[in-house]
Coordinates of C-alpha atoms in Angstrom, one line a residue:
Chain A
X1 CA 117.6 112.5 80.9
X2 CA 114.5 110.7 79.1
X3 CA 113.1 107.9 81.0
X4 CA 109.5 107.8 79.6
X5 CA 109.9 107.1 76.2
X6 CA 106.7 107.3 73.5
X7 CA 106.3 106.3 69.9
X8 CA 105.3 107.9 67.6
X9 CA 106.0 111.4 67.9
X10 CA 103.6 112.3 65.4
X11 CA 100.8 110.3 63.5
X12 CA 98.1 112.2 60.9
X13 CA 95.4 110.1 60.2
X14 CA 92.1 109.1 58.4
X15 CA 88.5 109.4 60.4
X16 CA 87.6 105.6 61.2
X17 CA 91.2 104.4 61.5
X18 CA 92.8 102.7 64.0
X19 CA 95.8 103.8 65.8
X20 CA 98.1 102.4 68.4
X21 CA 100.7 104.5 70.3
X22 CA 103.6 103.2 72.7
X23 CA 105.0 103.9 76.1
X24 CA 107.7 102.6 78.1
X25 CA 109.4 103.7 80.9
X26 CA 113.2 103.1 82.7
X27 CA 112.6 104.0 86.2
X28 CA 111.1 101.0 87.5
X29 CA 108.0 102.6 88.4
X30 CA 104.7 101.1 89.3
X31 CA 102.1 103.4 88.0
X32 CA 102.0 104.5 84.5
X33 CA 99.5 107.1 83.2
X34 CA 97.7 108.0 80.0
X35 CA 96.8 111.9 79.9
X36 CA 94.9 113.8 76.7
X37 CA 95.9 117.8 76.6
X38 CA 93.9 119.4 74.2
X39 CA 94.7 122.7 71.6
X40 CA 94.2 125.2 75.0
X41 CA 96.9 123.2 77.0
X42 CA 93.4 121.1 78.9
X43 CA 95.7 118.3 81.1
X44 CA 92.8 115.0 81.5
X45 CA 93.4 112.0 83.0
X46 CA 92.3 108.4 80.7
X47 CA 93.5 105.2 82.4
X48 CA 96.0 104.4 85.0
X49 CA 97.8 101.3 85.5
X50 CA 99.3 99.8 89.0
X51 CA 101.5 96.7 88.0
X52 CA 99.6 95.8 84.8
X53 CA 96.0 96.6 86.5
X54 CA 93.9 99.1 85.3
X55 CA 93.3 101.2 89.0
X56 CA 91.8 104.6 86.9
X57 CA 89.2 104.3 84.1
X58 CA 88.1 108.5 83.5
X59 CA 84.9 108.4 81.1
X60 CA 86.3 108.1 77.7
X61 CA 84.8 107.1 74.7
X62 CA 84.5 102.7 74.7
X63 CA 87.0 103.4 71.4
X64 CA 89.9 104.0 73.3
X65 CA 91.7 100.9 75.0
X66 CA 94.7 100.5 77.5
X67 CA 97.3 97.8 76.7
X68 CA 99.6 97.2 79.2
X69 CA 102.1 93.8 79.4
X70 CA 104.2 94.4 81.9
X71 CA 104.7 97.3 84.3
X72 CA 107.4 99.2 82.3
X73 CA 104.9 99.5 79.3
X74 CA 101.7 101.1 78.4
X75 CA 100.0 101.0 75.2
X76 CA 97.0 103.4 73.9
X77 CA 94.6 102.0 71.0
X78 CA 91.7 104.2 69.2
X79 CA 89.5 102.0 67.5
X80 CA 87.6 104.2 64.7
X81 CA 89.2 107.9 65.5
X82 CA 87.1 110.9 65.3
X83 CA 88.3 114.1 64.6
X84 CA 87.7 115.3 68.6
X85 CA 90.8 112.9 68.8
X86 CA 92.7 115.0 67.6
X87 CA 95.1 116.0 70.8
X88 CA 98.7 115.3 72.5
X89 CA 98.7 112.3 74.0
X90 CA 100.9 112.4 77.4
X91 CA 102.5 109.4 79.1
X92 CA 103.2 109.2 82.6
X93 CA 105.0 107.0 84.9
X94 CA 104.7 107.8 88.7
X95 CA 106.0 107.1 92.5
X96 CA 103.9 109.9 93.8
X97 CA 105.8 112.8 91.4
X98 CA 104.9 112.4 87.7
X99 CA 107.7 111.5 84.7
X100 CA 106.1 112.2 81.4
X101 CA 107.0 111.6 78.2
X102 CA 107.4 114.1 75.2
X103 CA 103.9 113.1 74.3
X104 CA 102.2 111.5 70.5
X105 CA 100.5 114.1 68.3
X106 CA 97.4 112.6 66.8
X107 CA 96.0 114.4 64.1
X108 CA 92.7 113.3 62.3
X109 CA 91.5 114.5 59.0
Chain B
X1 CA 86.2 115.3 94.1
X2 CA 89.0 117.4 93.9
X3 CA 89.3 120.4 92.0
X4 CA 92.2 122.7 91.0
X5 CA 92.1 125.8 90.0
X6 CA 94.6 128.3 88.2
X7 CA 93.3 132.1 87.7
X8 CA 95.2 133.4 85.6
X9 CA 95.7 131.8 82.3
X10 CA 98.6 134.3 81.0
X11 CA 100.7 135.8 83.2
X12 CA 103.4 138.7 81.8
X13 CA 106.6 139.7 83.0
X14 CA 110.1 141.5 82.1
X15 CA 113.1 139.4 82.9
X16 CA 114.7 140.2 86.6
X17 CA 110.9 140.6 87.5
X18 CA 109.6 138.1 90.3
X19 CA 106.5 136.3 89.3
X20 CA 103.6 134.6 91.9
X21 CA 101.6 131.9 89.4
X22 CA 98.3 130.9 91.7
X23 CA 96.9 128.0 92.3
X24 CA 94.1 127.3 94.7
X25 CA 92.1 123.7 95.6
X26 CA 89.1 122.6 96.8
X27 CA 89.8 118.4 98.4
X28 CA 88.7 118.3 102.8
X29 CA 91.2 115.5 103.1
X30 CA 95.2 114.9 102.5
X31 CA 96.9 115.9 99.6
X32 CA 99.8 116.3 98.0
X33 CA 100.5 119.1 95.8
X34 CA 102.7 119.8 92.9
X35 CA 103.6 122.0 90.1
X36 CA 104.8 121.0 86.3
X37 CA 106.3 123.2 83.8
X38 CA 105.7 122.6 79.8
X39 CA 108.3 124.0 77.8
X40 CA 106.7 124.2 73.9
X41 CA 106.2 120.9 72.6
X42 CA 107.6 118.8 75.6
X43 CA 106.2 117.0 78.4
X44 CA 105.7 118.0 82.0
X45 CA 108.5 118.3 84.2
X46 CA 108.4 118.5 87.9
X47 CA 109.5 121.3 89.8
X48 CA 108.5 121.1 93.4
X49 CA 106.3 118.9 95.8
X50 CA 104.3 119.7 99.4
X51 CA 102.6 116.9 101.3
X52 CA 103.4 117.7 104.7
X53 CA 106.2 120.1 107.0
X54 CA 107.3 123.4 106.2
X55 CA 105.2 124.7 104.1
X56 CA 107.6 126.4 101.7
X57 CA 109.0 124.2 99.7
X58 CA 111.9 124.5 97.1
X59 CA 112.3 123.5 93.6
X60 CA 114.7 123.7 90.5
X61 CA 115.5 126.3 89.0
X62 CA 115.0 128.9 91.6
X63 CA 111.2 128.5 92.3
X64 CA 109.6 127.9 95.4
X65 CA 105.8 127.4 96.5
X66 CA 104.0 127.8 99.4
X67 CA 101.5 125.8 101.2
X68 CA 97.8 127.6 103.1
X69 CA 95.5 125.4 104.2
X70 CA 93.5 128.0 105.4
X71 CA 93.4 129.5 102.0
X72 CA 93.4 126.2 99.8
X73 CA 96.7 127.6 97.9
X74 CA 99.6 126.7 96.9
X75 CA 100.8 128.9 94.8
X76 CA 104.6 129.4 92.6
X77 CA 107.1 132.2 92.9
X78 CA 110.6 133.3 91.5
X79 CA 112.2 136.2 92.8
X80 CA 113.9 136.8 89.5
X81 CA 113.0 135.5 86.4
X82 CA 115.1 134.6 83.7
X83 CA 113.8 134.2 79.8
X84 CA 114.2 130.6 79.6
X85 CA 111.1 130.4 82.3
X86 CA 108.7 131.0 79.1
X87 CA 106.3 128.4 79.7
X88 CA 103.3 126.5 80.7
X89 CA 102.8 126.0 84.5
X90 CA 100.6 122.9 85.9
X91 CA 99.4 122.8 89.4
X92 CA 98.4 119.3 90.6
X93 CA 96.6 117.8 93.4
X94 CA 96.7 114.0 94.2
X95 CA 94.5 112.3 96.9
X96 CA 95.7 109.3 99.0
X97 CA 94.2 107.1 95.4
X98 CA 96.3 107.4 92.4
X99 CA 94.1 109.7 90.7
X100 CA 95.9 113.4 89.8
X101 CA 94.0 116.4 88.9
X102 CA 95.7 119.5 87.1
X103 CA 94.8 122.7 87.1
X104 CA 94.1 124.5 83.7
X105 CA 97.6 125.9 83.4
X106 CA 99.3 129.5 83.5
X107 CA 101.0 130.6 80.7
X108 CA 104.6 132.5 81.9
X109 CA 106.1 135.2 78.9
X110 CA 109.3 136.6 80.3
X111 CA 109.9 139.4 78.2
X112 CA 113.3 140.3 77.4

């Protein structure tokens, strides 16, 4: 049963866009999570939320931004994507197990 | 700083066959351990936690882990595997902070 929920699925895009992706999750969770995997399966931790405060900040390019207003939603914006971008981007909401979502295909020509 | 690490990054088997997927860390303090599968384009699932007690632990679907301190493991088995265990398998290690670490996943073929 889905309780992490993501939009889009999939979003093919322009070098120097901007894009925005969308998280929310059902299971009244605390901690929410934003993970890249990369073409060979590579699982990195971006930000981390605790009650709409950002508690984990991994070195990531200043183009990428957190938006979270409330504790059941987490948003991800790229300012200016490069094609390195290119990636599935996982949500995660968390007690101490993780619930991830199906995940946002960015793809940038 | 934690670290995970998986060996084998494809691991083959028949169907029937038990598998052991390995994972070993490298943290001096408490953890608590875990392993994810990734079906082809889906998100991780949990199958099975450790933090403290017995240190075999059960999971869905039939698998079970097992927790060395002495050997910084905690690796994943099945005593029978079935087809629909294709997949990508994710150890992770989380401290007492909220930061996870995942190992560089093990890619299960069950052949028919």
């Amino acid at each position: 049963e889905t309780a992490v929920f993501q939009t889009p699925n999939y979003h093919v895009t322009q070098v120097g866009n901007e894009v925005s992706f969308n998280c929310k999750q059902t299971l009244g969770h605390d901690t929410m999570y934003w993970y890249k995997q990369d073409s060979k399966k590579l699982l990195k931790i971006m930000f981390s939320y605790n009650n709409k405060q950002l508690i984990v900040n991994e070195t990531v390019p200043r183009r990428f931004s957190p938006q979270s207003s409330d504790k059941a939603h987490l948003n991800l914006r790229i300012k200016s994507v490069e094609p390195e971008d290119s990636a599935v981007y996982l949500c995660a909401s968390s007690d101490y197990e993780q619930y991830f979502g199906p995940g946002t295909r960015l793809t940038v020509l | 700083t934690q670290t995970v690490s998986q060996s084998d990054a494809h691991v083959t088997v028949f169907e029937g066959d038990s598998v052991e997927l390995r994972c070993n860390y490298s943290y001096g303090g408490s953890i608590y351990l875990s392993w994810y599968i990734q079906h082809h384009g889906r998100g991780l699932q949990f199958l099975l936690k450790y933090y403290s007690g017995n240190p075999v632990v059960q999971g869905v679907n039939g698998f079970e882990a097992e927790f060395s301190k002495s050997d910084s493991s905690f690796h994943l088995r099945k005593a029978s595997v079935h087809w629909s265990d294709s997949a990508v398998y994710f150890c992770a290690v989380r401290t007492g902070g909220y930061k996870v670490v995942f190992g560089s996943g093990t890619r299960l073929l069950v052949s028919p």
